[in-house]
PDB file of C-alpha atoms and ligand atoms in Angstrom:
ATOM      1  CA  MET A  10      -3.286 -13.799  14.641  1.00 58.00           C
ATOM      2  CA  ALA A  11      -5.242 -13.676  11.394  1.00 83.00           C
ATOM      3  CA  ARG A  12      -4.996 -10.403   9.541  1.00 96.00           C
ATOM      4  CA  ARG A  13      -7.562  -9.698   6.834  1.00 96.00           C
ATOM      5  CA  LEU A  14      -6.178  -9.741   3.308  1.00 97.00           C
ATOM      6  CA  PHE A  15      -5.822  -6.235   1.834  1.00 98.00           C
ATOM      7  CA  ILE A  16      -5.206  -5.818  -1.896  1.00 98.00           C
ATOM      8  CA  ALA A  17      -4.836  -2.320  -3.337  1.00 98.00           C
ATOM      9  CA  GLY A  18      -4.378  -1.120  -6.889  1.00 98.00           C
ATOM     10  CA  ASN A  19      -2.091   1.847  -7.446  1.00 98.00           C
ATOM     11  CA  TRP A  20      -3.181   3.192 -10.811  1.00 98.00           C
ATOM     12  CA  LYS A  21      -0.273   5.688 -10.844  1.00 98.00           C
ATOM     13  CA  MET A  22      -0.568   8.374 -13.575  1.00 98.00           C
ATOM     14  CA  ASN A  23      -3.045   6.384 -15.677  1.00 98.00           C
ATOM     15  CA  LEU A  24      -6.810   6.425 -16.328  1.00 98.00           C
ATOM     16  CA  GLY A  25      -8.575   9.784 -16.529  1.00 98.00           C
ATOM     17  CA  PRO A  26     -12.076  10.144 -15.063  1.00 98.00           C
ATOM     18  CA  ALA A  27     -13.956   8.264 -17.805  1.00 98.00           C
ATOM     19  CA  GLN A  28     -11.594   5.278 -17.978  1.00 98.00           C
ATOM     20  CA  ALA A  29     -11.208   5.163 -14.204  1.00 98.00           C
ATOM     21  CA  ALA A  30     -14.983   5.121 -13.730  1.00 98.00           C
ATOM     22  CA  GLY A  31     -15.247   2.280 -16.235  1.00 98.00           C
ATOM     23  CA  LEU A  32     -12.686   0.152 -14.399  1.00 98.00           C
ATOM     24  CA  ALA A  33     -14.327   0.955 -11.057  1.00 98.00           C
ATOM     25  CA  LEU A  34     -17.664  -0.311 -12.380  1.00 98.00           C
ATOM     26  CA  GLU A  35     -16.105  -3.557 -13.588  1.00 98.00           C
ATOM     27  CA  LEU A  36     -14.498  -4.133 -10.178  1.00 98.00           C
ATOM     28  CA  LYS A  37     -17.717  -3.302  -8.354  1.00 98.00           C
ATOM     29  CA  ALA A  38     -19.686  -5.792 -10.448  1.00 97.00           C
ATOM     30  CA  ALA A  39     -17.138  -8.560  -9.973  1.00 97.00           C
ATOM     31  CA  LEU A  40     -16.627  -8.001  -6.255  1.00 96.00           C
ATOM     32  CA  ALA A  41     -20.267  -7.392  -5.322  1.00 88.00           C
ATOM     33  CA  SER A  42     -20.428 -10.382  -2.988  1.00 87.00           C
ATOM     34  CA  ASN A  43     -16.890 -10.009  -1.654  1.00 88.00           C
ATOM     35  CA  THR A  44     -16.604 -10.240   2.097  1.00 89.00           C
ATOM     36  CA  ALA A  45     -13.295 -12.079   2.250  1.00 92.00           C
ATOM     37  CA  LEU A  46     -10.847  -9.226   1.882  1.00 96.00           C
ATOM     38  CA  ASP A  47     -10.356  -5.463   1.777  1.00 97.00           C
ATOM     39  CA  VAL A  48      -9.841  -3.896  -1.649  1.00 98.00           C
ATOM     40  CA  ALA A  49      -8.787  -0.343  -2.489  1.00 98.00           C
ATOM     41  CA  VAL A  50      -7.943   1.496  -5.683  1.00 98.00           C
ATOM     42  CA  ALA A  51      -5.833   4.644  -5.966  1.00 99.00           C
ATOM     43  CA  PRO A  52      -6.771   6.772  -9.003  1.00 98.00           C
ATOM     44  CA  VAL A  53      -5.103  10.012 -10.059  1.00 98.00           C
ATOM     45  CA  ALA A  54      -6.570  12.889  -8.051  1.00 98.00           C
ATOM     46  CA  VAL A  55      -8.886  14.212 -10.771  1.00 98.00           C
ATOM     47  CA  SER A  56     -10.395  10.747 -11.272  1.00 98.00           C
ATOM     48  CA  ILE A  57     -11.206  10.237  -7.581  1.00 98.00           C
ATOM     49  CA  PRO A  58     -14.730  11.771  -7.650  1.00 98.00           C
ATOM     50  CA  ALA A  59     -15.779   9.626 -10.627  1.00 98.00           C
ATOM     51  CA  VAL A  60     -14.449   6.466  -8.969  1.00 98.00           C
ATOM     52  CA  VAL A  61     -16.015   7.296  -5.601  1.00 98.00           C
ATOM     53  CA  ALA A  62     -19.373   7.812  -7.334  1.00 98.00           C
ATOM     54  CA  LYS A  63     -19.188   4.413  -9.022  1.00 98.00           C
ATOM     55  CA  LEU A  64     -18.017   2.555  -5.904  1.00 97.00           C
ATOM     56  CA  LYS A  65     -20.707   3.900  -3.553  1.00 95.00           C
ATOM     57  CA  HIS A  66     -22.086   1.109  -1.334  1.00 92.00           C
ATOM     58  CA  SER A  67     -19.650  -1.396  -2.867  1.00 95.00           C
ATOM     59  CA  GLY A  68     -17.423  -1.833   0.181  1.00 95.00           C
ATOM     60  CA  LEU A  69     -14.429  -1.053  -2.054  1.00 97.00           C
ATOM     61  CA  HIS A  70     -12.152   1.713  -0.818  1.00 98.00           C
ATOM     62  CA  VAL A  71     -10.652   4.640  -2.704  1.00 98.00           C
ATOM     63  CA  ALA A  72      -7.171   5.909  -1.902  1.00 99.00           C
ATOM     64  CA  GLY A  73      -5.173   8.985  -2.815  1.00 98.00           C
ATOM     65  CA  GLN A  74      -1.723   8.373  -4.316  1.00 98.00           C
ATOM     66  CA  ASP A  75      -0.061  11.145  -2.304  1.00 98.00           C
ATOM     67  CA  LEU A  76      -0.995  14.148  -0.184  1.00 98.00           C
ATOM     68  CA  HIS A  77       0.558  17.435   0.857  1.00 98.00           C
ATOM     69  CA  ALA A  78       1.649  17.703   4.475  1.00 98.00           C
ATOM     70  CA  GLU A  79      -0.345  20.904   5.046  1.00 98.00           C
ATOM     71  CA  ALA A  80      -4.136  21.196   5.178  1.00 98.00           C
ATOM     72  CA  SER A  81      -4.388  24.267   2.921  1.00 98.00           C
ATOM     73  CA  GLY A  82      -2.402  27.225   1.652  1.00 98.00           C
ATOM     74  CA  ALA A  83      -0.212  28.555  -1.127  1.00 98.00           C
ATOM     75  CA  PHE A  84       1.065  25.231  -2.510  1.00 98.00           C
ATOM     76  CA  THR A  85       0.162  25.369  -6.175  1.00 98.00           C
ATOM     77  CA  GLY A  86      -0.685  22.004  -7.643  1.00 97.00           C
ATOM     78  CA  ALA A  87      -0.757  20.095  -4.364  1.00 98.00           C
ATOM     79  CA  VAL A  88      -3.670  18.143  -2.863  1.00 98.00           C
ATOM     80  CA  PRO A  89      -4.198  18.009   0.907  1.00 98.00           C
ATOM     81  CA  GLY A  90      -5.519  14.967   2.723  1.00 98.00           C
ATOM     82  CA  GLU A  91      -8.559  16.948   3.851  1.00 98.00           C
ATOM     83  CA  HIS A  92      -9.686  17.286   0.238  1.00 98.00           C
ATOM     84  CA  LEU A  93      -9.050  13.608  -0.467  1.00 98.00           C
ATOM     85  CA  ARG A  94     -11.182  12.746   2.554  1.00 98.00           C
ATOM     86  CA  GLU A  95     -13.943  15.126   1.487  1.00 98.00           C
ATOM     87  CA  ALA A  96     -13.877  13.560  -1.979  1.00 98.00           C
ATOM     88  CA  GLY A  97     -14.492  10.141  -0.453  1.00 98.00           C
ATOM     89  CA  CYS A  98     -11.058   8.578   0.041  1.00 98.00           C
ATOM     90  CA  THR A  99     -10.416   6.440   3.093  1.00 98.00           C
ATOM     91  CA  TYR A 100      -6.748   5.617   2.431  1.00 98.00           C
ATOM     92  CA  VAL A 101      -3.761   7.483   1.026  1.00 99.00           C
ATOM     93  CA  ILE A 102      -0.470   6.085  -0.262  1.00 99.00           C
ATOM     94  CA  VAL A 103       2.503   7.810   1.372  1.00 98.00           C
ATOM     95  CA  GLY A 104       6.199   7.563   0.520  1.00 98.00           C
ATOM     96  CA  HIS A 105       5.895   5.557  -2.687  1.00 98.00           C
ATOM     97  CA  SER A 106       9.371   5.051  -4.151  1.00 98.00           C
ATOM     98  CA  GLU A 107       8.357   7.077  -7.214  1.00 98.00           C
ATOM     99  CA  ARG A 108       7.580   9.991  -4.888  1.00 98.00           C
ATOM    100  CA  ARG A 109      10.864   9.445  -3.082  1.00 98.00           C
ATOM    101  CA  GLN A 110      12.963   9.136  -6.248  1.00 97.00           C
ATOM    102  CA  LEU A 111      11.224  11.498  -8.688  1.00 98.00           C
ATOM    103  CA  PHE A 112       9.657  14.142  -6.440  1.00 98.00           C
ATOM    104  CA  GLY A 113      12.170  14.386  -3.621  1.00 97.00           C
ATOM    105  CA  ASP A 114      10.000  13.020  -0.808  1.00 98.00           C
ATOM    106  CA  ASP A 115      12.578  12.241   1.883  1.00 98.00           C
ATOM    107  CA  ASP A 116      11.983  10.390   5.145  1.00 98.00           C
ATOM    108  CA  ALA A 117      11.248  13.588   7.075  1.00 98.00           C
ATOM    109  CA  LEU A 118       8.602  14.661   4.561  1.00 98.00           C
ATOM    110  CA  VAL A 119       7.136  11.157   4.483  1.00 98.00           C
ATOM    111  CA  ALA A 120       6.806  11.324   8.292  1.00 98.00           C
ATOM    112  CA  LYS A 121       4.941  14.643   7.998  1.00 98.00           C
ATOM    113  CA  LYS A 122       2.646  13.162   5.368  1.00 98.00           C
ATOM    114  CA  VAL A 123       1.832  10.161   7.570  1.00 98.00           C
ATOM    115  CA  LYS A 124       0.784  12.555  10.339  1.00 98.00           C
ATOM    116  CA  ALA A 125      -1.139  14.674   7.824  1.00 98.00           C
ATOM    117  CA  ALA A 126      -3.041  11.589   6.684  1.00 98.00           C
ATOM    118  CA  PHE A 127      -4.241  10.882  10.224  1.00 98.00           C
ATOM    119  CA  ARG A 128      -5.054  14.582  10.751  1.00 98.00           C
ATOM    120  CA  ALA A 129      -7.302  14.400   7.680  1.00 98.00           C
ATOM    121  CA  GLY A 130      -8.987  11.182   8.799  1.00 98.00           C
ATOM    122  CA  LEU A 131      -7.223   9.011   6.211  1.00 98.00           C
ATOM    123  CA  LEU A 132      -5.396   5.735   6.788  1.00 98.00           C
ATOM    124  CA  PRO A 133      -1.868   5.786   5.368  1.00 98.00           C
ATOM    125  CA  ILE A 134      -0.460   3.046   3.163  1.00 99.00           C
ATOM    126  CA  LEU A 135       3.185   3.717   3.921  1.00 98.00           C
ATOM    127  CA  CYS A 136       5.684   2.420   1.358  1.00 98.00           C
ATOM    128  CA  VAL A 137       9.167   1.289   2.276  1.00 98.00           C
ATOM    129  CA  GLY A 138      11.789  -0.661   0.380  1.00 98.00           C
ATOM    130  CA  GLU A 139      15.363  -0.790  -0.814  1.00 98.00           C
ATOM    131  CA  THR A 140      16.997  -0.154  -4.182  1.00 97.00           C
ATOM    132  CA  LEU A 141      18.954  -2.886  -5.931  1.00 97.00           C
ATOM    133  CA  SER A 142      22.295  -1.315  -5.012  1.00 97.00           C
ATOM    134  CA  GLN A 143      21.245  -1.064  -1.355  1.00 98.00           C
ATOM    135  CA  ARG A 144      20.224  -4.745  -1.361  1.00 97.00           C
ATOM    136  CA  GLN A 145      23.471  -5.768  -3.047  1.00 97.00           C
ATOM    137  CA  ALA A 146      25.437  -3.770  -0.476  1.00 98.00           C
ATOM    138  CA  GLY A 147      23.716  -5.698   2.338  1.00 98.00           C
ATOM    139  CA  GLN A 148      21.771  -2.628   3.488  1.00 98.00           C
ATOM    140  CA  LEU A 149      18.218  -3.995   3.368  1.00 98.00           C
ATOM    141  CA  GLU A 150      17.715  -3.973   7.134  1.00 98.00           C
ATOM    142  CA  ALA A 151      19.424  -0.608   7.627  1.00 98.00           C
ATOM    143  CA  VAL A 152      17.247   0.979   4.933  1.00 98.00           C
ATOM    144  CA  LEU A 153      14.063  -0.430   6.474  1.00 98.00           C
ATOM    145  CA  ASP A 154      15.202   0.687   9.963  1.00 98.00           C
ATOM    146  CA  GLN A 155      15.763   4.223   8.731  1.00 98.00           C
ATOM    147  CA  GLN A 156      12.526   4.500   6.739  1.00 98.00           C
ATOM    148  CA  LEU A 157      10.408   2.974   9.519  1.00 98.00           C
ATOM    149  CA  SER A 158      11.949   4.842  12.409  1.00 98.00           C
ATOM    150  CA  VAL A 159      11.542   8.265  10.806  1.00 98.00           C
ATOM    151  CA  ALA A 160       8.068   7.688   9.351  1.00 98.00           C
ATOM    152  CA  MET A 161       6.551   5.769  12.275  1.00 97.00           C
ATOM    153  CA  GLY A 162       8.677   6.808  15.231  1.00 91.00           C
ATOM    154  CA  GLY A 163       6.399   9.635  16.352  1.00 89.00           C
ATOM    155  CA  LEU A 164       3.128   7.732  16.142  1.00 97.00           C
ATOM    156  CA  ALA A 165       0.964   6.677  19.066  1.00 97.00           C
ATOM    157  CA  ALA A 166       0.456   2.922  19.207  1.00 98.00           C
ATOM    158  CA  ASP A 167      -3.177   3.022  18.076  1.00 98.00           C
ATOM    159  CA  GLN A 168      -2.205   5.078  15.032  1.00 98.00           C
ATOM    160  CA  ALA A 169       0.741   2.817  14.258  1.00 98.00           C
ATOM    161  CA  ALA A 170      -1.560  -0.211  14.290  1.00 98.00           C
ATOM    162  CA  ALA A 171      -3.846   1.520  11.768  1.00 98.00           C
ATOM    163  CA  VAL A 172      -1.023   2.049   9.259  1.00 98.00           C
ATOM    164  CA  THR A 173      -0.737  -0.345   6.331  1.00 98.00           C
ATOM    165  CA  LEU A 174       2.880  -0.842   5.367  1.00 98.00           C
ATOM    166  CA  ALA A 175       3.760  -1.694   1.781  1.00 98.00           C
ATOM    167  CA  TYR A 176       7.122  -3.383   1.324  1.00 98.00           C
ATOM    168  CA  GLU A 177       8.036  -2.446  -2.230  1.00 98.00           C
ATOM    169  CA  PRO A 178      11.602  -3.292  -3.232  1.00 98.00           C
ATOM    170  CA  VAL A 179      12.429  -0.646  -5.822  1.00 97.00           C
ATOM    171  CA  TRP A 180      14.090  -3.200  -8.101  1.00 97.00           C
ATOM    172  CA  ALA A 181      10.829  -5.135  -8.346  1.00 97.00           C
ATOM    173  CA  ILE A 182       8.585  -2.212  -9.305  1.00 96.00           C
ATOM    174  CA  GLY A 183       7.511  -2.237 -12.927  1.00 95.00           C
ATOM    175  CA  THR A 184      10.373  -4.572 -13.881  1.00 95.00           C
ATOM    176  CA  GLY A 185       8.593  -7.917 -14.096  1.00 94.00           C
ATOM    177  CA  HIS A 186      11.101  -9.212 -11.512  1.00 94.00           C
ATOM    178  CA  ASN A 187       9.066  -9.718  -8.352  1.00 95.00           C
ATOM    179  CA  ALA A 188      10.746 -10.562  -5.084  1.00 95.00           C
ATOM    180  CA  THR A 189      10.573 -14.290  -4.501  1.00 98.00           C
ATOM    181  CA  PRO A 190       8.066 -15.333  -1.834  1.00 98.00           C
ATOM    182  CA  GLU A 191      11.054 -16.102   0.413  1.00 98.00           C
ATOM    183  CA  GLN A 192      12.599 -12.655  -0.137  1.00 98.00           C
ATOM    184  CA  ALA A 193       9.252 -10.995   0.554  1.00 98.00           C
ATOM    185  CA  GLN A 194       8.660 -13.058   3.700  1.00 98.00           C
ATOM    186  CA  GLU A 195      12.168 -12.296   4.966  1.00 98.00           C
ATOM    187  CA  ALA A 196      11.663  -8.532   4.598  1.00 98.00           C
ATOM    188  CA  HIS A 197       8.128  -8.634   6.008  1.00 98.00           C
ATOM    189  CA  ALA A 198       9.273 -10.670   9.011  1.00 98.00           C
ATOM    190  CA  TYR A 199      12.044  -8.146   9.587  1.00 98.00           C
ATOM    191  CA  ILE A 200       9.519  -5.297   9.462  1.00 98.00           C
ATOM    192  CA  ARG A 201       7.206  -7.085  11.899  1.00 98.00           C
ATOM    193  CA  GLY A 202      10.145  -7.655  14.206  1.00 98.00           C
ATOM    194  CA  TRP A 203      10.991  -3.966  14.015  1.00 98.00           C
ATOM    195  CA  LEU A 204       7.399  -3.137  14.987  1.00 98.00           C
ATOM    196  CA  ARG A 205       7.627  -5.543  17.936  1.00 98.00           C
ATOM    197  CA  GLY A 206      10.715  -3.747  19.143  1.00 98.00           C
ATOM    198  CA  HIS A 207       9.194  -0.261  18.954  1.00 98.00           C
ATOM    199  CA  PHE A 208       5.494  -0.597  19.838  1.00 98.00           C
ATOM    200  CA  PRO A 209       3.244  -2.626  22.129  1.00 98.00           C
ATOM    201  CA  ALA A 210       2.674  -6.150  20.818  1.00 98.00           C
ATOM    202  CA  PHE A 211      -0.771  -5.475  19.360  1.00 98.00           C
ATOM    203  CA  VAL A 212       0.739  -3.160  16.737  1.00 98.00           C
ATOM    204  CA  ALA A 213       2.887  -5.881  15.171  1.00 98.00           C
ATOM    205  CA  ASP A 214      -0.020  -8.331  15.479  1.00 98.00           C
ATOM    206  CA  GLN A 215      -2.587  -6.081  13.777  1.00 98.00           C
ATOM    207  CA  LEU A 216      -0.634  -3.992  11.268  1.00 98.00           C
ATOM    208  CA  ARG A 217      -0.953  -5.295   7.719  1.00 98.00           C
ATOM    209  CA  ILE A 218       2.091  -5.457   5.478  1.00 98.00           C
ATOM    210  CA  GLN A 219       1.448  -5.524   1.744  1.00 98.00           C
ATOM    211  CA  TYR A 220       4.014  -6.651  -0.776  1.00 98.00           C
ATOM    212  CA  GLY A 221       4.386  -4.584  -3.947  1.00 98.00           C
ATOM    213  CA  GLY A 222       6.515  -5.043  -7.052  1.00 98.00           C
ATOM    214  CA  SER A 223       5.486  -6.930 -10.205  1.00 96.00           C
ATOM    215  CA  VAL A 224       2.597  -8.741  -8.514  1.00 98.00           C
ATOM    216  CA  LYS A 225       0.461 -10.664 -11.012  1.00 97.00           C
ATOM    217  CA  ALA A 226      -2.024 -13.531 -10.889  1.00 97.00           C
ATOM    218  CA  SER A 227       0.711 -16.083 -11.498  1.00 97.00           C
ATOM    219  CA  ASN A 228       2.808 -15.091  -8.454  1.00 97.00           C
ATOM    220  CA  ALA A 229       0.098 -13.750  -6.112  1.00 98.00           C
ATOM    221  CA  GLY A 230      -0.762 -17.103  -4.539  1.00 97.00           C
ATOM    222  CA  ALA A 231       2.783 -17.904  -3.449  1.00 97.00           C
ATOM    223  CA  LEU A 232       3.379 -14.365  -2.163  1.00 98.00           C
ATOM    224  CA  LEU A 233       0.080 -14.019  -0.314  1.00 97.00           C
ATOM    225  CA  THR A 234       0.426 -17.291   1.569  1.00 97.00           C
ATOM    226  CA  GLN A 235       3.644 -16.193   3.267  1.00 97.00           C
ATOM    227  CA  PRO A 236       2.932 -15.793   6.986  1.00 97.00           C
ATOM    228  CA  ASP A 237       3.827 -12.096   7.147  1.00 98.00           C
ATOM    229  CA  VAL A 238       2.465 -11.037   3.746  1.00 98.00           C
ATOM    230  CA  ASP A 239      -0.999  -9.615   4.406  1.00 98.00           C
ATOM    231  CA  GLY A 240      -1.808  -8.220   1.002  1.00 98.00           C
ATOM    232  CA  ALA A 241      -0.476  -6.634  -2.144  1.00 98.00           C
ATOM    233  CA  LEU A 242      -0.004  -3.164  -3.584  1.00 98.00           C
ATOM    234  CA  VAL A 243      -0.370  -3.701  -7.315  1.00 98.00           C
ATOM    235  CA  GLY A 244       0.738  -1.298 -10.042  1.00 98.00           C
ATOM    236  CA  GLY A 245       0.593  -2.338 -13.693  1.00 98.00           C
ATOM    237  CA  ALA A 246      -1.634  -5.358 -13.143  1.00 98.00           C
ATOM    238  CA  SER A 247      -4.276  -3.218 -11.426  1.00 98.00           C
ATOM    239  CA  LEU A 248      -5.079  -1.305 -14.622  1.00 98.00           C
ATOM    240  CA  LYS A 249      -7.195  -4.057 -16.185  1.00 98.00           C
ATOM    241  CA  ALA A 250     -10.099  -5.619 -14.307  1.00 98.00           C
ATOM    242  CA  ALA A 251      -9.249  -9.160 -15.391  1.00 98.00           C
ATOM    243  CA  ASP A 252      -5.635  -8.859 -14.224  1.00 98.00           C
ATOM    244  CA  PHE A 253      -6.505  -7.291 -10.872  1.00 98.00           C
ATOM    245  CA  LEU A 254      -9.366  -9.716 -10.234  1.00 98.00           C
ATOM    246  CA  GLY A 255      -7.038 -12.572 -11.184  1.00 98.00           C
ATOM    247  CA  ILE A 256      -4.657 -11.503  -8.413  1.00 98.00           C
ATOM    248  CA  ILE A 257      -7.496 -11.354  -5.889  1.00 98.00           C
ATOM    249  CA  GLU A 258      -8.823 -14.771  -6.924  1.00 97.00           C
ATOM    250  CA  ALA A 259      -5.362 -16.355  -6.919  1.00 97.00           C
ATOM    251  CA  GLY A 260      -4.610 -14.916  -3.485  1.00 96.00           C
ATOM    252  CA  LEU A 261      -7.889 -16.074  -1.960  1.00 96.00           C
ATOM    253  CA  ALA A 262      -7.646 -19.530  -3.530  1.00 95.00           C
ATOM    254  CA  ALA A 263      -4.067 -20.061  -2.360  1.00 95.00           C
ATOM    255  CA  ARG A 264      -4.951 -18.923   1.168  1.00 94.00           C
ATOM    256  CA  ARG A 265      -7.954 -21.263   1.282  1.00 93.00           C
ATOM    257  CA  ALA A 266      -5.802 -24.137   0.044  1.00 95.00           C
ATOM    258  CA  SER A 267      -3.012 -23.428   2.522  1.00 92.00           C
ATOM    259  CA  ARG A 268      -5.437 -23.524   5.439  1.00 84.00           C
ATOM    260  CA  SER A 269      -7.321 -26.672   4.471  1.00 79.00           C
TER     261      SER A 269
HETATM  262  P1  13P B 317       4.097  -2.815 -10.395  1.00 96.65           P
HETATM  263  O1  13P B 317       3.049  -3.767  -9.857  1.00 96.65           O
HETATM  264  O2  13P B 317       3.748  -2.236 -11.725  1.00 96.65           O
HETATM  265  O3  13P B 317       5.465  -3.420 -10.334  1.00 96.65           O
HETATM  266  O4  13P B 317       4.117  -1.542  -9.396  1.00 96.65           O
HETATM  267  C1  13P B 317       4.173  -1.756  -8.033  1.00 96.65           C
HETATM  268  C2  13P B 317       3.919  -0.475  -7.352  1.00 96.65           C
HETATM  269  O5  13P B 317       4.713   0.444  -7.420  1.00 96.65           O
HETATM  270  C3  13P B 317       2.664  -0.336  -6.601  1.00 96.65           C
HETATM  271  O6  13P B 317       2.679   0.813  -5.827  1.00 96.65           O
END
């Protein structure tokens, strides 16, 4: 079953409102006639309104980078999904490895945040992936099992199908060492198999799995033509229009070539 390509840019803690708006405008201009794929960008929270304003009627989506599990209350500094939705986001990244490693988001909290995203009317982009030491210890599948079962276990099938999963091996993030296309496909196929074992078949058929970790124009084609790689979650190379657009063009071109 054909799943529509979904490429998202995670701008992480970069680009304040003015710079973010500038990049959004460049992407909007370049992707004005795009109908071939879904594109989202995830600015820092304070830059979201400026980006939403620039991307109006563009078909490009805006995502939060994180959300609090509660809808409101005494949680100084936190941003709830309801506010992201009101500000114009349609997606929210949940469980990014930087949240897990630097901010203490554990599987139980990630599960709450996935539910909070749906409560707020947002679609979660749920990140999973192993560290280098876990991979070297042969724990890839066990780590994915644990992360998926806690974060997705309580979801109804229609919600599960609406999740985007991002397989982001921690050792590939920001290192320049992307997973090989074969390593990505192997992990993605494992994830899809896990979905088949835990949900009705349509969930595994529909759910899109992005690969993330040192994606750039030069490796995007080979990654995005793997049968179970449905998109990319791009960090560093999403911060410049030319780099991000290069990934999109390389991915589309390689997919066209692989089908002809
Ligand atoms: P890089 O593309 O910079 O490796 O980051 C990947 C990532 O963490 C996207 O969420």
